[in-house]
Amino acid sequence: MRDRLYSLAYGLTASLLFFVFYLSVRIHLSLFGGISLSSIVSFDKTPQILFYSSLLSLTSLFFFHSLHRLGDIGVMMAVGGNRLGCIWLHTLVLFLLFSPSSLVGFFLGKLISPPGDWTLGLEFMSWGTGTAFFILLGFVVSFPTIGLSSFVDPYRSIRRQK
């Protein structure tokens, strides 16, 4: 029951954050035509502030969900699990949890705030850019977090005594 409530809370929060994220990508692409992550001047523009704040929030959501699974990682490593398999499995769990939220957030942006000048190319570009950031974010957060936590084997002393 607790895991279901956690997953529901993560999913709903991620849907809201992905809504803001995809909305900021769409606004920024329609205003400026591209996204430059290195431009300091664009910090005073509202789409960039929305973009960075939602990206930071999604990063923390990915990170804390990875930390939530430390017990599972310890058990997998205790029974002789493969470190790389453990990393891939828990990264897949992250993507399976947050992919529906990403789709819900994207379509929520279409329903709540439809674009004024709707063009199919710009919509595909905003979806593709947001999805690429989503995938990159998932790998950048999950691989180091789960990888470092798989080096800690809490049951090593138990297996030595067998």
PDB file of C-alpha atoms in Angstrom:
ATOM      1  CA  MET A   1       0.000   0.000   0.000  1.00  0.00           C
ATOM      2  CA  ARG A   2       2.836   2.368   0.895  1.00  0.00           C
ATOM      3  CA  ASP A   3       4.626   1.745  -2.412  1.00  0.00           C
ATOM      4  CA  ARG A   4       1.418   2.386  -4.352  1.00  0.00           C
ATOM      5  CA  LEU A   5       0.881   5.683  -2.562  1.00  0.00           C
ATOM      6  CA  TYR A   6       4.503   6.698  -3.181  1.00  0.00           C
ATOM      7  CA  SER A   7       4.195   5.822  -6.859  1.00  0.00           C
ATOM      8  CA  LEU A   8       0.924   7.735  -7.149  1.00  0.00           C
ATOM      9  CA  ALA A   9       2.409  10.771  -5.411  1.00  0.00           C
ATOM     10  CA  TYR A  10       5.521  10.658  -7.599  1.00  0.00           C
ATOM     11  CA  GLY A  11       3.414  10.223 -10.722  1.00  0.00           C
ATOM     12  CA  LEU A  12       1.087  13.124  -9.967  1.00  0.00           C
ATOM     13  CA  THR A  13       3.928  15.427  -8.952  1.00  0.00           C
ATOM     14  CA  ALA A  14       5.903  14.453 -12.033  1.00  0.00           C
ATOM     15  CA  SER A  15       2.859  15.100 -14.240  1.00  0.00           C
ATOM     16  CA  LEU A  16       2.609  18.626 -12.896  1.00  0.00           C
ATOM     17  CA  LEU A  17       6.344  19.202 -13.297  1.00  0.00           C
ATOM     18  CA  PHE A  18       6.381  17.773 -16.814  1.00  0.00           C
ATOM     19  CA  PHE A  19       3.443  20.036 -17.684  1.00  0.00           C
ATOM     20  CA  VAL A  20       5.493  23.079 -16.661  1.00  0.00           C
ATOM     21  CA  PHE A  21       8.590  21.637 -18.348  1.00  0.00           C
ATOM     22  CA  TYR A  22       6.972  20.982 -21.729  1.00  0.00           C
ATOM     23  CA  LEU A  23       5.126  24.289 -21.521  1.00  0.00           C
ATOM     24  CA  SER A  24       8.395  26.166 -20.985  1.00  0.00           C
ATOM     25  CA  VAL A  25      10.051  24.301 -23.870  1.00  0.00           C
ATOM     26  CA  ARG A  26       7.134  25.096 -26.164  1.00  0.00           C
ATOM     27  CA  ILE A  27       7.066  28.782 -25.159  1.00  0.00           C
ATOM     28  CA  HIS A  28      10.802  29.115 -25.536  1.00  0.00           C
ATOM     29  CA  LEU A  29      10.855  27.441 -28.935  1.00  0.00           C
ATOM     30  CA  SER A  30       8.032  29.614 -30.211  1.00  0.00           C
ATOM     31  CA  LEU A  31       9.728  32.789 -28.961  1.00  0.00           C
ATOM     32  CA  PHE A  32      13.377  32.134 -29.750  1.00  0.00           C
ATOM     33  CA  GLY A  33      13.443  29.160 -32.132  1.00  0.00           C
ATOM     34  CA  GLY A  34      15.959  27.128 -30.131  1.00  0.00           C
ATOM     35  CA  ILE A  35      17.247  26.391 -26.646  1.00  0.00           C
ATOM     36  CA  SER A  36      20.665  27.571 -25.551  1.00  0.00           C
ATOM     37  CA  LEU A  37      21.625  26.231 -22.155  1.00  0.00           C
ATOM     38  CA  SER A  38      24.763  28.380 -22.009  1.00  0.00           C
ATOM     39  CA  SER A  39      23.129  31.767 -22.603  1.00  0.00           C
ATOM     40  CA  ILE A  40      23.212  33.826 -19.402  1.00  0.00           C
ATOM     41  CA  VAL A  41      21.143  36.600 -20.995  1.00  0.00           C
ATOM     42  CA  SER A  42      18.123  34.314 -21.300  1.00  0.00           C
ATOM     43  CA  PHE A  43      17.868  33.856 -17.528  1.00  0.00           C
ATOM     44  CA  ASP A  44      15.747  36.992 -17.339  1.00  0.00           C
ATOM     45  CA  LYS A  45      13.202  35.491 -19.726  1.00  0.00           C
ATOM     46  CA  THR A  46      10.278  33.673 -18.114  1.00  0.00           C
ATOM     47  CA  PRO A  47      10.485  30.489 -20.258  1.00  0.00           C
ATOM     48  CA  GLN A  48      14.079  29.900 -19.186  1.00  0.00           C
ATOM     49  CA  ILE A  49      13.233  30.346 -15.514  1.00  0.00           C
ATOM     50  CA  LEU A  50      10.357  27.872 -15.878  1.00  0.00           C
ATOM     51  CA  PHE A  51      12.624  25.514 -17.803  1.00  0.00           C
ATOM     52  CA  TYR A  52      15.431  25.491 -15.246  1.00  0.00           C
ATOM     53  CA  SER A  53      13.160  25.327 -12.218  1.00  0.00           C
ATOM     54  CA  SER A  54      11.143  22.419 -13.629  1.00  0.00           C
ATOM     55  CA  LEU A  55      14.341  20.650 -14.735  1.00  0.00           C
ATOM     56  CA  LEU A  56      15.797  21.028 -11.236  1.00  0.00           C
ATOM     57  CA  SER A  57      12.558  19.775  -9.683  1.00  0.00           C
ATOM     58  CA  LEU A  58      12.457  16.752 -11.979  1.00  0.00           C
ATOM     59  CA  THR A  59      16.107  16.047 -11.187  1.00  0.00           C
ATOM     60  CA  SER A  60      15.365  16.012  -7.470  1.00  0.00           C
ATOM     61  CA  LEU A  61      12.323  13.797  -8.069  1.00  0.00           C
ATOM     62  CA  PHE A  62      14.466  11.291 -10.005  1.00  0.00           C
ATOM     63  CA  PHE A  63      17.188  11.473  -7.358  1.00  0.00           C
ATOM     64  CA  PHE A  64      14.900  10.896  -4.379  1.00  0.00           C
ATOM     65  CA  HIS A  65      13.114   8.047  -6.104  1.00  0.00           C
ATOM     66  CA  SER A  66      16.505   6.458  -6.750  1.00  0.00           C
ATOM     67  CA  LEU A  67      17.346   6.846  -3.057  1.00  0.00           C
ATOM     68  CA  HIS A  68      13.971   5.349  -2.153  1.00  0.00           C
ATOM     69  CA  ARG A  69      15.107   2.090  -3.783  1.00  0.00           C
ATOM     70  CA  LEU A  70      18.366   1.690  -1.816  1.00  0.00           C
ATOM     71  CA  GLY A  71      16.955  -1.262   0.116  1.00  0.00           C
ATOM     72  CA  ASP A  72      16.065  -3.081  -3.101  1.00  0.00           C
ATOM     73  CA  ILE A  73      19.529  -2.432  -4.501  1.00  0.00           C
ATOM     74  CA  GLY A  74      21.106  -3.809  -1.312  1.00  0.00           C
ATOM     75  CA  VAL A  75      19.018  -6.973  -1.484  1.00  0.00           C
ATOM     76  CA  MET A  76      19.854  -7.477  -5.176  1.00  0.00           C
ATOM     77  CA  MET A  77      23.549  -7.085  -4.454  1.00  0.00           C
ATOM     78  CA  ALA A  78      23.319  -9.384  -1.407  1.00  0.00           C
ATOM     79  CA  VAL A  79      21.963 -12.272  -3.445  1.00  0.00           C
ATOM     80  CA  GLY A  80      24.751 -11.898  -5.975  1.00  0.00           C
ATOM     81  CA  GLY A  81      23.160  -9.525  -8.448  1.00  0.00           C
ATOM     82  CA  ASN A  82      25.121  -8.035 -11.299  1.00  0.00           C
ATOM     83  CA  ARG A  83      26.045  -4.380 -10.679  1.00  0.00           C
ATOM     84  CA  LEU A  84      25.358  -3.279 -14.261  1.00  0.00           C
ATOM     85  CA  GLY A  85      22.102  -5.262 -14.332  1.00  0.00           C
ATOM     86  CA  CYS A  86      21.036  -3.568 -11.105  1.00  0.00           C
ATOM     87  CA  ILE A  87      21.755  -0.125 -12.588  1.00  0.00           C
ATOM     88  CA  TRP A  88      19.809  -0.897 -15.782  1.00  0.00           C
ATOM     89  CA  LEU A  89      16.888  -2.421 -13.907  1.00  0.00           C
ATOM     90  CA  HIS A  90      16.410   0.530 -11.574  1.00  0.00           C
ATOM     91  CA  THR A  91      16.894   3.017 -14.408  1.00  0.00           C
ATOM     92  CA  LEU A  92      14.157   1.180 -16.318  1.00  0.00           C
ATOM     93  CA  VAL A  93      11.926   1.404 -13.243  1.00  0.00           C
ATOM     94  CA  LEU A  94      12.481   5.180 -13.210  1.00  0.00           C
ATOM     95  CA  PHE A  95      11.553   5.455 -16.875  1.00  0.00           C
ATOM     96  CA  LEU A  96       8.483   3.251 -16.455  1.00  0.00           C
ATOM     97  CA  LEU A  97       7.333   5.400 -13.562  1.00  0.00           C
ATOM     98  CA  PHE A  98       7.972   8.793 -15.149  1.00  0.00           C
ATOM     99  CA  SER A  99       7.122   8.098 -18.820  1.00  0.00           C
ATOM    100  CA  PRO A 100       3.341   8.115 -18.276  1.00  0.00           C
ATOM    101  CA  SER A 101       3.762  11.291 -16.225  1.00  0.00           C
ATOM    102  CA  SER A 102       5.690  12.823 -19.078  1.00  0.00           C
ATOM    103  CA  LEU A 103       2.919  12.025 -21.551  1.00  0.00           C
ATOM    104  CA  VAL A 104       0.225  13.276 -19.177  1.00  0.00           C
ATOM    105  CA  GLY A 105       2.173  16.497 -18.617  1.00  0.00           C
ATOM    106  CA  PHE A 106       2.639  17.035 -22.347  1.00  0.00           C
ATOM    107  CA  PHE A 107      -1.038  16.519 -23.151  1.00  0.00           C
ATOM    108  CA  LEU A 108      -2.073  18.612 -20.140  1.00  0.00           C
ATOM    109  CA  GLY A 109      -0.104  21.448 -21.689  1.00  0.00           C
ATOM    110  CA  LYS A 110      -2.047  21.016 -24.913  1.00  0.00           C
ATOM    111  CA  LEU A 111      -5.401  21.051 -23.104  1.00  0.00           C
ATOM    112  CA  ILE A 112      -4.807  23.775 -20.536  1.00  0.00           C
ATOM    113  CA  SER A 113      -2.785  26.216 -22.609  1.00  0.00           C
ATOM    114  CA  PRO A 114      -3.096  25.516 -26.324  1.00  0.00           C
ATOM    115  CA  PRO A 115      -0.533  27.370 -28.395  1.00  0.00           C
ATOM    116  CA  GLY A 116      -1.716  30.485 -30.208  1.00  0.00           C
ATOM    117  CA  ASP A 117       0.124  29.787 -33.431  1.00  0.00           C
ATOM    118  CA  TRP A 118      -0.170  26.017 -33.720  1.00  0.00           C
ATOM    119  CA  THR A 119       2.249  24.417 -36.150  1.00  0.00           C
ATOM    120  CA  LEU A 120       2.816  20.703 -36.338  1.00  0.00           C
ATOM    121  CA  GLY A 121       6.579  21.054 -36.794  1.00  0.00           C
ATOM    122  CA  LEU A 122       6.970  23.210 -33.701  1.00  0.00           C
ATOM    123  CA  GLU A 123       4.856  20.813 -31.631  1.00  0.00           C
ATOM    124  CA  PHE A 124       6.979  17.839 -32.714  1.00  0.00           C
ATOM    125  CA  MET A 125      10.117  19.854 -32.013  1.00  0.00           C
ATOM    126  CA  SER A 126       8.948  20.783 -28.505  1.00  0.00           C
ATOM    127  CA  TRP A 127       7.930  17.181 -27.780  1.00  0.00           C
ATOM    128  CA  GLY A 128      11.216  15.820 -29.159  1.00  0.00           C
ATOM    129  CA  THR A 129      13.351  18.335 -27.282  1.00  0.00           C
ATOM    130  CA  GLY A 130      11.490  17.746 -24.019  1.00  0.00           C
ATOM    131  CA  THR A 131      11.670  13.965 -24.414  1.00  0.00           C
ATOM    132  CA  ALA A 132      15.396  14.124 -25.198  1.00  0.00           C
ATOM    133  CA  PHE A 133      15.935  16.156 -22.023  1.00  0.00           C
ATOM    134  CA  PHE A 134      13.790  13.664 -20.101  1.00  0.00           C
ATOM    135  CA  ILE A 135      15.875  10.703 -21.270  1.00  0.00           C
ATOM    136  CA  LEU A 136      19.160  12.530 -20.681  1.00  0.00           C
ATOM    137  CA  LEU A 137      17.995  13.602 -17.239  1.00  0.00           C
ATOM    138  CA  GLY A 138      17.031  10.046 -16.341  1.00  0.00           C
ATOM    139  CA  PHE A 139      20.429   8.664 -17.283  1.00  0.00           C
ATOM    140  CA  VAL A 140      22.414  11.531 -15.753  1.00  0.00           C
ATOM    141  CA  VAL A 141      20.664  11.146 -12.401  1.00  0.00           C
ATOM    142  CA  SER A 142      20.100   7.394 -12.187  1.00  0.00           C
ATOM    143  CA  PHE A 143      23.434   6.029 -13.382  1.00  0.00           C
ATOM    144  CA  PRO A 144      25.623   7.780 -10.778  1.00  0.00           C
ATOM    145  CA  THR A 145      23.087   7.459  -7.957  1.00  0.00           C
ATOM    146  CA  ILE A 146      22.288   3.796  -8.452  1.00  0.00           C
ATOM    147  CA  GLY A 147      25.845   3.021  -9.543  1.00  0.00           C
ATOM    148  CA  LEU A 148      27.343   4.457  -6.361  1.00  0.00           C
ATOM    149  CA  SER A 149      24.741   2.799  -4.178  1.00  0.00           C
ATOM    150  CA  SER A 150      25.454  -0.587  -5.770  1.00  0.00           C
ATOM    151  CA  PHE A 151      29.023  -0.420  -4.456  1.00  0.00           C
ATOM    152  CA  VAL A 152      27.672  -0.601  -0.911  1.00  0.00           C
ATOM    153  CA  ASP A 153      26.754  -4.172  -0.109  1.00  0.00           C
ATOM    154  CA  PRO A 154      24.999  -4.230   3.274  1.00  0.00           C
ATOM    155  CA  TYR A 155      24.804  -8.016   3.378  1.00  0.00           C
ATOM    156  CA  ARG A 156      28.465  -8.804   2.704  1.00  0.00           C
ATOM    157  CA  SER A 157      29.087  -9.823   6.333  1.00  0.00           C
ATOM    158  CA  ILE A 158      26.066 -12.156   6.263  1.00  0.00           C
ATOM    159  CA  ARG A 159      27.364 -13.957   3.164  1.00  0.00           C
ATOM    160  CA  ARG A 160      30.844 -14.346   4.673  1.00  0.00           C
ATOM    161  CA  GLN A 161      29.421 -16.193   7.666  1.00  0.00           C
ATOM    162  CA  LYS A 162      27.655 -18.832   5.521  1.00  0.00           C
TER     163      LYS A 162
END
